PDB file of C-alpha atoms (C1' of nucleotides) in Angstrom:
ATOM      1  CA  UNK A   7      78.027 163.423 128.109  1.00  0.00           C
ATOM      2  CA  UNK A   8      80.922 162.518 125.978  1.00  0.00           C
ATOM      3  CA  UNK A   9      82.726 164.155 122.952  1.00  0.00           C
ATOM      4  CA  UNK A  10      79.298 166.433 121.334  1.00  0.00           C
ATOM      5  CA  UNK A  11      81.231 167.731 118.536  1.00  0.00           C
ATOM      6  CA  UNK A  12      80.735 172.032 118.991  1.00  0.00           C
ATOM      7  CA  UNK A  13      78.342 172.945 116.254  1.00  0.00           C
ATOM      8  CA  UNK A  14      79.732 175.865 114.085  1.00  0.00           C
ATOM      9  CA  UNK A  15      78.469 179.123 113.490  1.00  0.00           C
ATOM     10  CA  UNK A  16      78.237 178.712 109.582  1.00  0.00           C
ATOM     11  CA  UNK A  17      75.131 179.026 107.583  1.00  0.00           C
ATOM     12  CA  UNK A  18      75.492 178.778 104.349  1.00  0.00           C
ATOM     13  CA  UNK A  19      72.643 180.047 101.841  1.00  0.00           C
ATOM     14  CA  UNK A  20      70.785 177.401 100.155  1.00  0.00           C
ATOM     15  CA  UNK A  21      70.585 177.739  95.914  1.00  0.00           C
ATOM     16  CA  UNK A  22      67.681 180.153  94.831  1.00  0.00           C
ATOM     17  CA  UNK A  23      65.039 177.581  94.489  1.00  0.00           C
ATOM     18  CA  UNK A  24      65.278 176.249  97.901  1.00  0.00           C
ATOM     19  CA  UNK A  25      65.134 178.452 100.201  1.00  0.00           C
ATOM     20  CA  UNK A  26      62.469 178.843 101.834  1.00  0.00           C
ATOM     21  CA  UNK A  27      60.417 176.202 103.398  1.00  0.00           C
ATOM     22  CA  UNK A  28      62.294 173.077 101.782  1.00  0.00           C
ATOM     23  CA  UNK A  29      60.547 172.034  99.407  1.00  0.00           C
ATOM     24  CA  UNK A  30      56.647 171.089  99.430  1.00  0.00           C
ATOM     25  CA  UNK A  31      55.605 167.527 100.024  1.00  0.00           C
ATOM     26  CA  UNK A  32      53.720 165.969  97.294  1.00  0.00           C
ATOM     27  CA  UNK A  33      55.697 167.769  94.669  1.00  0.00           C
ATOM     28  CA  UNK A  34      57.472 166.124  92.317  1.00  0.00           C
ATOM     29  CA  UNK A  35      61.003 166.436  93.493  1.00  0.00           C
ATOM     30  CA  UNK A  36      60.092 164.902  95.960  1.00  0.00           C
ATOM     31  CA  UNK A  37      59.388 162.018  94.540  1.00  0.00           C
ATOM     32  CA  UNK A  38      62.150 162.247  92.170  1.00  0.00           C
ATOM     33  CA  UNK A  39      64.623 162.465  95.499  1.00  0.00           C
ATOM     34  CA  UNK A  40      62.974 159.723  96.766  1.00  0.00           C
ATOM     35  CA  UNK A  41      63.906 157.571  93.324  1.00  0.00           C
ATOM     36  CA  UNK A  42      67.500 158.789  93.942  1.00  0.00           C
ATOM     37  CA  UNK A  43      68.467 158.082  97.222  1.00  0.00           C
ATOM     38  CA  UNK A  44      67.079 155.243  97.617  1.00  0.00           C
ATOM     39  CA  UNK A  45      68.523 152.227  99.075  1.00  0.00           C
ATOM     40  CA  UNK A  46      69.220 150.526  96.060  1.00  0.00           C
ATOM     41  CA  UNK A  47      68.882 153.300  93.883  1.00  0.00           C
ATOM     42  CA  UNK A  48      72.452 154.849  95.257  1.00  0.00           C
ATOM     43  CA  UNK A  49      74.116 151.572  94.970  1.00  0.00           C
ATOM     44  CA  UNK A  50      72.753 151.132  91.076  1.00  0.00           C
ATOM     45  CA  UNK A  51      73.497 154.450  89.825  1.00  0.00           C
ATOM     46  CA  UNK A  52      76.578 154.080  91.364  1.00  0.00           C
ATOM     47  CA  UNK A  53      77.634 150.620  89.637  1.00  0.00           C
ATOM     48  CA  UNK A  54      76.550 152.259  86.080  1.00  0.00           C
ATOM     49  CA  UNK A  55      78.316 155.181  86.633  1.00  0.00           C
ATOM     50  CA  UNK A  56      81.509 153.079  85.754  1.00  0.00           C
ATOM     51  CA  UNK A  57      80.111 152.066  81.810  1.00  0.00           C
ATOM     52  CA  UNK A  58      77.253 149.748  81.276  1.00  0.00           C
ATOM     53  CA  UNK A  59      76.756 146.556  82.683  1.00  0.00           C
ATOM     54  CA  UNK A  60      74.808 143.449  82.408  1.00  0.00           C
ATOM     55  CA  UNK A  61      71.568 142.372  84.774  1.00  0.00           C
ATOM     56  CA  UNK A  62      73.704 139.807  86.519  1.00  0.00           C
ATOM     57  CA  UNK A  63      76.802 141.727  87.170  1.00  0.00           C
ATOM     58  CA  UNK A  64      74.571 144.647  88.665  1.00  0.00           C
ATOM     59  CA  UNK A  65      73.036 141.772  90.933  1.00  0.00           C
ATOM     60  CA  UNK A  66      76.431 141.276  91.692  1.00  0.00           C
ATOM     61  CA  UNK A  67      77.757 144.635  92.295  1.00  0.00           C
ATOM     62  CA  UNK A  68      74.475 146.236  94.167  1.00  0.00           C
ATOM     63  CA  UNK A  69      75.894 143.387  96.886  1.00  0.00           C
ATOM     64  CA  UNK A  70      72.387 141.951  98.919  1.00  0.00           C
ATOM     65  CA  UNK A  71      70.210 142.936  96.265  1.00  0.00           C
ATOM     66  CA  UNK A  72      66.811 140.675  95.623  1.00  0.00           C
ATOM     67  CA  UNK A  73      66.258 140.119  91.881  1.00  0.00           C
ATOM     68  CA  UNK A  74      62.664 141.978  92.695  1.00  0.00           C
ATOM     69  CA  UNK A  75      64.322 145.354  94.141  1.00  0.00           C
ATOM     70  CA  UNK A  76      66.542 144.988  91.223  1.00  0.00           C
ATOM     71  CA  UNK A  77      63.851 145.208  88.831  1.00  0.00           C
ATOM     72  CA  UNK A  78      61.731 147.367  90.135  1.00  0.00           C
ATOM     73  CA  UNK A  79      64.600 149.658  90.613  1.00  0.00           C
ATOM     74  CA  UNK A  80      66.165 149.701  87.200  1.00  0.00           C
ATOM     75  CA  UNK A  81      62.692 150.261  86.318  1.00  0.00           C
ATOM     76  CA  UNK A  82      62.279 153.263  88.284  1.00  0.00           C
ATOM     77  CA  UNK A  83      65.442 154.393  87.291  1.00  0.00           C
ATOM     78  CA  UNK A  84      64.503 153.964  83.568  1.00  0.00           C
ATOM     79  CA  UNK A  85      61.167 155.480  83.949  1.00  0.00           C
ATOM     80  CA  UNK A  86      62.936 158.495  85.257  1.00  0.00           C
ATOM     81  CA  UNK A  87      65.508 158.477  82.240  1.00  0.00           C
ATOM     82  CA  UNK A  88      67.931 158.049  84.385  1.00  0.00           C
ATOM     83  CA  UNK A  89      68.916 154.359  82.835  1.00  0.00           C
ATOM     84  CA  UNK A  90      68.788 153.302  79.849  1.00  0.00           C
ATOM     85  CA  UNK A  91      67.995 149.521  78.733  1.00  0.00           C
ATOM     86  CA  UNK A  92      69.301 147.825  75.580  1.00  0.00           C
ATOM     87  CA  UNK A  93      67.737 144.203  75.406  1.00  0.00           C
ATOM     88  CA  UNK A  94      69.191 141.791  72.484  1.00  0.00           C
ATOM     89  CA  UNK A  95      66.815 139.445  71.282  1.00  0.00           C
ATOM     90  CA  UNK A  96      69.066 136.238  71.286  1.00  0.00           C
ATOM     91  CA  UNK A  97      69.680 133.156  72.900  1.00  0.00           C
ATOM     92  CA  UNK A  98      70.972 133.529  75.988  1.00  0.00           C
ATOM     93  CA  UNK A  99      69.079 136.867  76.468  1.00  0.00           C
ATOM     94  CA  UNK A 100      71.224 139.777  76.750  1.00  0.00           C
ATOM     95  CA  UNK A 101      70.318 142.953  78.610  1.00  0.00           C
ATOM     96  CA  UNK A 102      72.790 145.859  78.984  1.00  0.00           C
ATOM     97  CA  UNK A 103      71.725 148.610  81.530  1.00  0.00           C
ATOM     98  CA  UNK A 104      74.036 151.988  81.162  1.00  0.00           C
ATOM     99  CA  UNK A 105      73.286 155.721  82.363  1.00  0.00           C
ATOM    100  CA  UNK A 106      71.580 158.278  80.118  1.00  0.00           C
ATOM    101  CA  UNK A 107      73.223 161.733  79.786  1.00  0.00           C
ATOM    102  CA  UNK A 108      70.753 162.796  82.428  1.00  0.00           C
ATOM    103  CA  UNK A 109      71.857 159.578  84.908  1.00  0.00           C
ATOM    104  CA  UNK A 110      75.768 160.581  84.458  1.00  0.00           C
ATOM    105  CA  UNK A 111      75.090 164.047  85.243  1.00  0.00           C
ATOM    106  CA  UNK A 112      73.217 162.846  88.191  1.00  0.00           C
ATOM    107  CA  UNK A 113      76.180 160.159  89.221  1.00  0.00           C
ATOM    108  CA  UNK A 114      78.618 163.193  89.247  1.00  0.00           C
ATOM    109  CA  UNK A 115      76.682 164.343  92.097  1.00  0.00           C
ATOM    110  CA  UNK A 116      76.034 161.188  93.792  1.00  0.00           C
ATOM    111  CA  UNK A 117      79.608 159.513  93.407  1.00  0.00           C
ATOM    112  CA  UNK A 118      81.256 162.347  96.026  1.00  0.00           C
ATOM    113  CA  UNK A 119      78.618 161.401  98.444  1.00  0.00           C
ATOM    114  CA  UNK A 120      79.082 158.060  98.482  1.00  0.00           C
ATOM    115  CA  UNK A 121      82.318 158.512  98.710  1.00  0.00           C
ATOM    116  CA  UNK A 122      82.166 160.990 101.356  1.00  0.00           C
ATOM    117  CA  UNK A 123      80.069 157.746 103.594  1.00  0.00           C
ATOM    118  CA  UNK A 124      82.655 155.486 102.758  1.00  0.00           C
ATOM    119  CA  UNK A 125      85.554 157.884 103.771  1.00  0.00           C
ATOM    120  CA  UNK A 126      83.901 158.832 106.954  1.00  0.00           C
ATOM    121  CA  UNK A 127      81.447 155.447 107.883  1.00  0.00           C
ATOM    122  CA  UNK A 128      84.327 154.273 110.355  1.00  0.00           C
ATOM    123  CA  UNK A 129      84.978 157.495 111.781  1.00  0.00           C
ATOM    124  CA  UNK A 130      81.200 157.826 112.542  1.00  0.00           C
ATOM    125  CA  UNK A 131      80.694 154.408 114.059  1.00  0.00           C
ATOM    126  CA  UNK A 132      83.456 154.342 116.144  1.00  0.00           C
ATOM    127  CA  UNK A 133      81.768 157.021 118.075  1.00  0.00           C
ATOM    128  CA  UNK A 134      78.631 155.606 118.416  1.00  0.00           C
ATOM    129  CA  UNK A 135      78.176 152.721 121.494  1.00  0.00           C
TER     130      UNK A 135
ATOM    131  CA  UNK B  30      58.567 152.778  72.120  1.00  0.00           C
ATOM    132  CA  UNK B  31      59.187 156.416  72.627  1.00  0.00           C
ATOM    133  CA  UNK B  32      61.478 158.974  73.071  1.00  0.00           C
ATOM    134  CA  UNK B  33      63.948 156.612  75.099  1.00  0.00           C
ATOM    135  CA  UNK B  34      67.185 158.643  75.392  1.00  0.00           C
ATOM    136  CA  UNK B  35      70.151 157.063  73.846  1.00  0.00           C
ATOM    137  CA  UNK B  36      73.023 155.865  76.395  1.00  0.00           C
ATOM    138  CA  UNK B  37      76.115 157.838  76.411  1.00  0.00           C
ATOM    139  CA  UNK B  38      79.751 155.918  75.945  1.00  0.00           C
ATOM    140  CA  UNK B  39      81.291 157.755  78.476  1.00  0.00           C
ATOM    141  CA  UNK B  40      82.306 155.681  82.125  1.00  0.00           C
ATOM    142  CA  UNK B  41      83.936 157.463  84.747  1.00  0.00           C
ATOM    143  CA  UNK B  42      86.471 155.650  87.334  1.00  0.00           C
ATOM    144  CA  UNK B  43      85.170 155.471  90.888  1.00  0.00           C
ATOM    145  CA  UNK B  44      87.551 157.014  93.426  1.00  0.00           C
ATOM    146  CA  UNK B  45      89.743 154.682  94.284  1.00  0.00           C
ATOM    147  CA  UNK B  46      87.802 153.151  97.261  1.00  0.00           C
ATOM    148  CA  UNK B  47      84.775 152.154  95.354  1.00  0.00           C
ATOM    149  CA  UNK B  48      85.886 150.686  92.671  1.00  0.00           C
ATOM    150  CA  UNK B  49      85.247 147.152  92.700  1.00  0.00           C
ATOM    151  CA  UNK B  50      82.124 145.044  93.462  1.00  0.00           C
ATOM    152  CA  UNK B  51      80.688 148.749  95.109  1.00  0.00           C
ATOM    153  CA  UNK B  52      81.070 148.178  98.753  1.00  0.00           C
ATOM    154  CA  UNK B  53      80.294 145.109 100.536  1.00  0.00           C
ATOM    155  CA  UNK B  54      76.828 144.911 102.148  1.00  0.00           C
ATOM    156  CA  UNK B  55      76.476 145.227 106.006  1.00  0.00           C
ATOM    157  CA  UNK B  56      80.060 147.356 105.891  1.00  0.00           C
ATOM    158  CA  UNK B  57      79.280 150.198 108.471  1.00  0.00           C
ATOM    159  CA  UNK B  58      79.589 152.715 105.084  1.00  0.00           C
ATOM    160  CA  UNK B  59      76.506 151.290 103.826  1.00  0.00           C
ATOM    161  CA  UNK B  60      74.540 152.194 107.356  1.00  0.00           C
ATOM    162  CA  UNK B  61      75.562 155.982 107.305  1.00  0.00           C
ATOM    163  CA  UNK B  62      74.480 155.808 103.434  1.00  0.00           C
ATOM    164  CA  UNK B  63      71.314 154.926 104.488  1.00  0.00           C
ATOM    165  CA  UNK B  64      70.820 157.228 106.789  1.00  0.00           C
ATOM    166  CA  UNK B  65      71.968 160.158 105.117  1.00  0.00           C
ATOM    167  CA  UNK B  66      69.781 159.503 102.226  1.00  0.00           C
ATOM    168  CA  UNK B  67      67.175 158.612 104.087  1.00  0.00           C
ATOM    169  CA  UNK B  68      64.012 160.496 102.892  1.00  0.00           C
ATOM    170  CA  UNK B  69      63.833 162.835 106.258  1.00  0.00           C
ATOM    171  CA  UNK B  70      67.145 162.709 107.147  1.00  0.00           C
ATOM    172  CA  UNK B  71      68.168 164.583 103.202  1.00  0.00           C
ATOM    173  CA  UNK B  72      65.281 167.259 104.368  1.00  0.00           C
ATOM    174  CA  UNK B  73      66.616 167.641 107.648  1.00  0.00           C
ATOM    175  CA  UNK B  74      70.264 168.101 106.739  1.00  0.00           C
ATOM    176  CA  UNK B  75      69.125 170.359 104.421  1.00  0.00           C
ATOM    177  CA  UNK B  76      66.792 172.754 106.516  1.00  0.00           C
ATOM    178  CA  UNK B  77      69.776 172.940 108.598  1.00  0.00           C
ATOM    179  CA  UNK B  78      72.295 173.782 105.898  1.00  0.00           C
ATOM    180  CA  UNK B  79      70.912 177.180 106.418  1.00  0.00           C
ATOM    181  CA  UNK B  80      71.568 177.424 110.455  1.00  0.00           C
ATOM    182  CA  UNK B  81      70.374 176.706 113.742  1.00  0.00           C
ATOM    183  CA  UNK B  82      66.965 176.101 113.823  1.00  0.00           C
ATOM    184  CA  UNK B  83      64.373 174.823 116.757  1.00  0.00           C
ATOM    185  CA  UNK B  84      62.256 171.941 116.769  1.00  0.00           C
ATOM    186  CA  UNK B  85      59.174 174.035 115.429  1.00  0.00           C
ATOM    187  CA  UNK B  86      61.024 175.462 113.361  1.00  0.00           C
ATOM    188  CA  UNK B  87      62.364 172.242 111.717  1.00  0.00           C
ATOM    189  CA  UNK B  88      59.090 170.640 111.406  1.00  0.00           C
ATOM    190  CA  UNK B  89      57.640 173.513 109.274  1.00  0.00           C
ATOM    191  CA  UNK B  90      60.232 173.142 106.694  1.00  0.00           C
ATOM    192  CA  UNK B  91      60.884 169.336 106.039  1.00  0.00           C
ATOM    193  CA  UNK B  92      56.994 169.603 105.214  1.00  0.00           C
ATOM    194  CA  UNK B  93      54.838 166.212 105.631  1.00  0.00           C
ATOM    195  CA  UNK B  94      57.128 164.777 108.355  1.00  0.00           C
ATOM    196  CA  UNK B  95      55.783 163.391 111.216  1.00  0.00           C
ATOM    197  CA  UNK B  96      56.757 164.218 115.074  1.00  0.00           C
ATOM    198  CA  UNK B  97      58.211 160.534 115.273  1.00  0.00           C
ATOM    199  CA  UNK B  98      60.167 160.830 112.563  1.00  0.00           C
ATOM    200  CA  UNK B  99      61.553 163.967 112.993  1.00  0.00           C
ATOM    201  CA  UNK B 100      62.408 162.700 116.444  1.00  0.00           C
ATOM    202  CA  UNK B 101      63.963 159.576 115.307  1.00  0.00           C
ATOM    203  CA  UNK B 102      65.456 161.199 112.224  1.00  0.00           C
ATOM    204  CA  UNK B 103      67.494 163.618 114.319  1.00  0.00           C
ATOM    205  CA  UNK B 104      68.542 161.233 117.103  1.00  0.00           C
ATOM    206  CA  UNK B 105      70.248 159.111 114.080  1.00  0.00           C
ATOM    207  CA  UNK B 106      71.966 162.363 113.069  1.00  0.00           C
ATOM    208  CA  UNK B 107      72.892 163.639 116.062  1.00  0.00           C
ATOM    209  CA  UNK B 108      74.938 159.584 117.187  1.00  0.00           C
ATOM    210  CA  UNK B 109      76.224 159.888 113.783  1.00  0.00           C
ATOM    211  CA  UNK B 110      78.004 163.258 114.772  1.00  0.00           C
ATOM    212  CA  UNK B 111      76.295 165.467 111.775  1.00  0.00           C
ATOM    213  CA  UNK B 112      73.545 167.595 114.083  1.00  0.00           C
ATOM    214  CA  UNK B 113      74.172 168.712 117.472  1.00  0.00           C
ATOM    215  CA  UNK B 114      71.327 169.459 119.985  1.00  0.00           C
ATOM    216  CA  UNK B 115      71.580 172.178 122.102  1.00  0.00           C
ATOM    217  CA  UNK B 116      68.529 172.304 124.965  1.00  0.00           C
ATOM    218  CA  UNK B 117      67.644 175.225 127.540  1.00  0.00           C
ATOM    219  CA  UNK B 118      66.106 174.390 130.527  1.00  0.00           C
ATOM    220  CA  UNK B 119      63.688 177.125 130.688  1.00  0.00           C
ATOM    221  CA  UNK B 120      59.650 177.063 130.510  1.00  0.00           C
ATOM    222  CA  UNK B 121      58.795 176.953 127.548  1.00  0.00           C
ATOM    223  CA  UNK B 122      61.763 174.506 126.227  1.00  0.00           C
ATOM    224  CA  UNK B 123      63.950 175.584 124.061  1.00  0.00           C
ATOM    225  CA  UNK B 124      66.200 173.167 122.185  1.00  0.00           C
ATOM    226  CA  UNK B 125      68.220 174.343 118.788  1.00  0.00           C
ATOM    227  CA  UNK B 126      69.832 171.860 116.630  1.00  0.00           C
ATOM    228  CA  UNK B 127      72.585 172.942 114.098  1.00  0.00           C
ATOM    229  CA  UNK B 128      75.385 171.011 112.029  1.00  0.00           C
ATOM    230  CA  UNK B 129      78.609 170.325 113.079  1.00  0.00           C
ATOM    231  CA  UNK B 130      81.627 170.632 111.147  1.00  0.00           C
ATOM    232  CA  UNK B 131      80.815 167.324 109.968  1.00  0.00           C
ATOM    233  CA  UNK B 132      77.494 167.486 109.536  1.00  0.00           C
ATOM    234  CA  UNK B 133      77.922 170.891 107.424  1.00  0.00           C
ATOM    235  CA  UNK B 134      80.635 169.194 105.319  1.00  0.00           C
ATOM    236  CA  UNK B 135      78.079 166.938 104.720  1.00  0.00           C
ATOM    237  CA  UNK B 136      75.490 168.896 103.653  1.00  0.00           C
ATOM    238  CA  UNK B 137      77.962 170.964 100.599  1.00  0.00           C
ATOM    239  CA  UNK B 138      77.604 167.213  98.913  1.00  0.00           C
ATOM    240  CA  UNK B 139      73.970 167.204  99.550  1.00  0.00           C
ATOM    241  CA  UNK B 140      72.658 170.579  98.480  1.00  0.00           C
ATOM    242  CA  UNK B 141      73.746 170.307  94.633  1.00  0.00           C
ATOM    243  CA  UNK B 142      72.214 166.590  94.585  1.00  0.00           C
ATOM    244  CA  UNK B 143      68.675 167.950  96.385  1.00  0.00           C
ATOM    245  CA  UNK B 144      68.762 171.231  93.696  1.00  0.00           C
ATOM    246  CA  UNK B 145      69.709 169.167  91.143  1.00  0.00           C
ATOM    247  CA  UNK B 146      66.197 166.506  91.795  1.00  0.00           C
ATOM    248  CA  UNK B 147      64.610 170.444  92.114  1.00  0.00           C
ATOM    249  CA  UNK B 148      65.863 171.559  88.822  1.00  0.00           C
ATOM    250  CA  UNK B 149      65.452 168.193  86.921  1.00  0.00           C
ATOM    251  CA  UNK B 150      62.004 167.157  88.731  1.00  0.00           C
ATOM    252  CA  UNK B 151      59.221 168.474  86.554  1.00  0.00           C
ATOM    253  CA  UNK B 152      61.398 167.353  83.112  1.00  0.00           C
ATOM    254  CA  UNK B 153      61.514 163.758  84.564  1.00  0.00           C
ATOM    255  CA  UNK B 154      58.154 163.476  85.775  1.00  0.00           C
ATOM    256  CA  UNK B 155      56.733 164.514  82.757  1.00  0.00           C
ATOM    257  CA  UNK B 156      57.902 161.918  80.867  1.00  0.00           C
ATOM    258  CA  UNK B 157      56.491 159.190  82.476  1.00  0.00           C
ATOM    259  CA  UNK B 158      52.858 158.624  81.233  1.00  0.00           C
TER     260      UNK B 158
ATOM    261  C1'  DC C  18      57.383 173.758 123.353  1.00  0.00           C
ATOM    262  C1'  DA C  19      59.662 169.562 122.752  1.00  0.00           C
ATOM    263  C1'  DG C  20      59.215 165.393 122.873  1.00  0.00           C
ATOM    264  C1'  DG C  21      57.979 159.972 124.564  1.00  0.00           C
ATOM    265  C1'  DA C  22      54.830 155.900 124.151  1.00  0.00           C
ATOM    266  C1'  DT C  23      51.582 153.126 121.759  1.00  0.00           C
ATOM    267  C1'  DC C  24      48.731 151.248 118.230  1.00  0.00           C
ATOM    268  C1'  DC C  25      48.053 149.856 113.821  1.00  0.00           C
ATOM    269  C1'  DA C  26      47.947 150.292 108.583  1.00  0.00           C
ATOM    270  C1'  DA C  27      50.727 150.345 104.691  1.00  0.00           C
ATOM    271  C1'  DT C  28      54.686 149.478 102.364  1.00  0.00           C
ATOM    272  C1'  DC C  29      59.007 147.253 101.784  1.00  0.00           C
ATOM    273  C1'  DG C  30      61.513 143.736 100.568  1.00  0.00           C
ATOM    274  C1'  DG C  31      63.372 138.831 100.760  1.00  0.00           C
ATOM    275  C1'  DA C  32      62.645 133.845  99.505  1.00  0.00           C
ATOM    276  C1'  DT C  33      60.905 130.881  96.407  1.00  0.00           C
ATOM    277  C1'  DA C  34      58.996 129.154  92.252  1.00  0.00           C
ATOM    278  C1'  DC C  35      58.207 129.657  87.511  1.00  0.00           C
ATOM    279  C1'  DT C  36      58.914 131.418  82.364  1.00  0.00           C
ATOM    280  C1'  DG C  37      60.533 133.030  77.588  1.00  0.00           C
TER     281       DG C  37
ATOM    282  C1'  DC D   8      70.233 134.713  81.167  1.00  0.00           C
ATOM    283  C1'  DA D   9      66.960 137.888  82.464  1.00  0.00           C
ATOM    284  C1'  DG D  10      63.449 138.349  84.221  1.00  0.00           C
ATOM    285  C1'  DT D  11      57.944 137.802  86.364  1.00  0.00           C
ATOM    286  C1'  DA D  12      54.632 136.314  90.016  1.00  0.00           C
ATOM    287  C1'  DT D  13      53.271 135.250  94.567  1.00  0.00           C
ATOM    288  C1'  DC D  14      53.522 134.758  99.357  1.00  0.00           C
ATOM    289  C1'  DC D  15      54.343 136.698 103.674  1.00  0.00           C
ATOM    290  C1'  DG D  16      57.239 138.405 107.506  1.00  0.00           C
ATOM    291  C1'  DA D  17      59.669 142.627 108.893  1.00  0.00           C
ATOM    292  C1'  DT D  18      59.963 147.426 108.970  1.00  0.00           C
ATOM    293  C1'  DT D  19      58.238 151.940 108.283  1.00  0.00           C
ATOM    294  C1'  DG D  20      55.786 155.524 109.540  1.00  0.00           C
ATOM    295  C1'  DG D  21      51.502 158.232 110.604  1.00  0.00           C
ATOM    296  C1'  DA D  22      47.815 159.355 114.089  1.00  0.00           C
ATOM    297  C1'  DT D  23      46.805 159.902 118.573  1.00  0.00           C
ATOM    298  C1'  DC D  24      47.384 160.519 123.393  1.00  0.00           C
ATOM    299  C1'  DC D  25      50.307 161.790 127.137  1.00  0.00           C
ATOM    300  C1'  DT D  26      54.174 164.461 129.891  1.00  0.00           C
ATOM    301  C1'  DG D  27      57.920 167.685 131.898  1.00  0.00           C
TER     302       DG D  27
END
DNA sequence: CAGGATCCAATCGGATACTG
DNA sequence: CAGTATCCGATTGGATCCTG
């Protein structure tokens, strides 16, 4: 074998609600974690966490994103009043997409761990094969 | 329309890292995203937050998952250096998997996002329709 | 008990074409 | 510009059976 990182003693009690048993499938947190780390859903909440934004410059942002994952994304994320959609009715459209109070809250939280894959993705890699 | 919440001003800067264009896809940081926030890995991570737990054990908490993925889930943790497997050879098996420093640095990012979907679940679901 | 192997259904998700 | 609709291949993931 090569370098199996020791694991440490620590356990570290989980907040109240949690504790026992995770959580139960089917509930709804699930689903809501689901809508929140998703794929796309990271990257999205991520790009509006920086001030709203246009359709096309979250296509551009959310890097590899399909215009269909984009919708149906920003349409999850809008369900969940996480996003919140201001559509003008002229011509050219324009659609601006920015967080709700909820969805900044929520990117306060997600924004370290992001940051925490980016600071650590090449350190994790490296040590793979 | 309905009670669509209004969109706050406010737009935090990204540490430093992140802050243009998000980060670029097929980058090594989007991989360990993925599997970090990956639906069973986020359980898993979690369950073991709390300490070294067995197999059993682990499949109990991170309730609905199947014996493939929790197989697959933790081999993808333990090559990206955040669980460590410890087996015994003795009849019955006995193998314990914990965090490692890594891993467990990890997880302090995770557990406020995870209670946070707990806490906000049942406010966002119910305003769907 | 702790998995590995296999089969197959369901979902995901990209490419493309079209619209207001 | 900001989407919607459809097709269809790729991936996911559960159920089941088997093993040290």
């Amino acid at each position: 074998m090569e370098v199996s990182t020791a694991a440490p003693a620590h356990a570290a009690p989980l907040p109240v609600a949690l504790a026992d048993g995770v959580f139960p499938a089917g509930c709804p947190s699930r689903t809501v974690l689901d809508h929140i780390t998703s794929k796309w859903g990271v990257l999205i909440l991520l790009a509006l966490s920086e001030g709203e934004q246009r359709w096309s410059e979250l296509r551009r942002r959310a890097e590899g994103i399909s215009e269909k994952m984009l919708a149906q994304t920003l349409k999850t994320l809008e369900r969940d009043g996480l996003v919140s959609r201001k559509a003008q009715a002229v011509i050219p459209p324009r659609v601006d997409y920015s967080l709700t109070d909820r969805g900044y809250e929520l990117s306060g939280l997600l924004v370290p761990l992001v940051a925490w894959a980016f600071d650590n993705a090449d350190d994790i890699v490296s040590g793979q094969r």
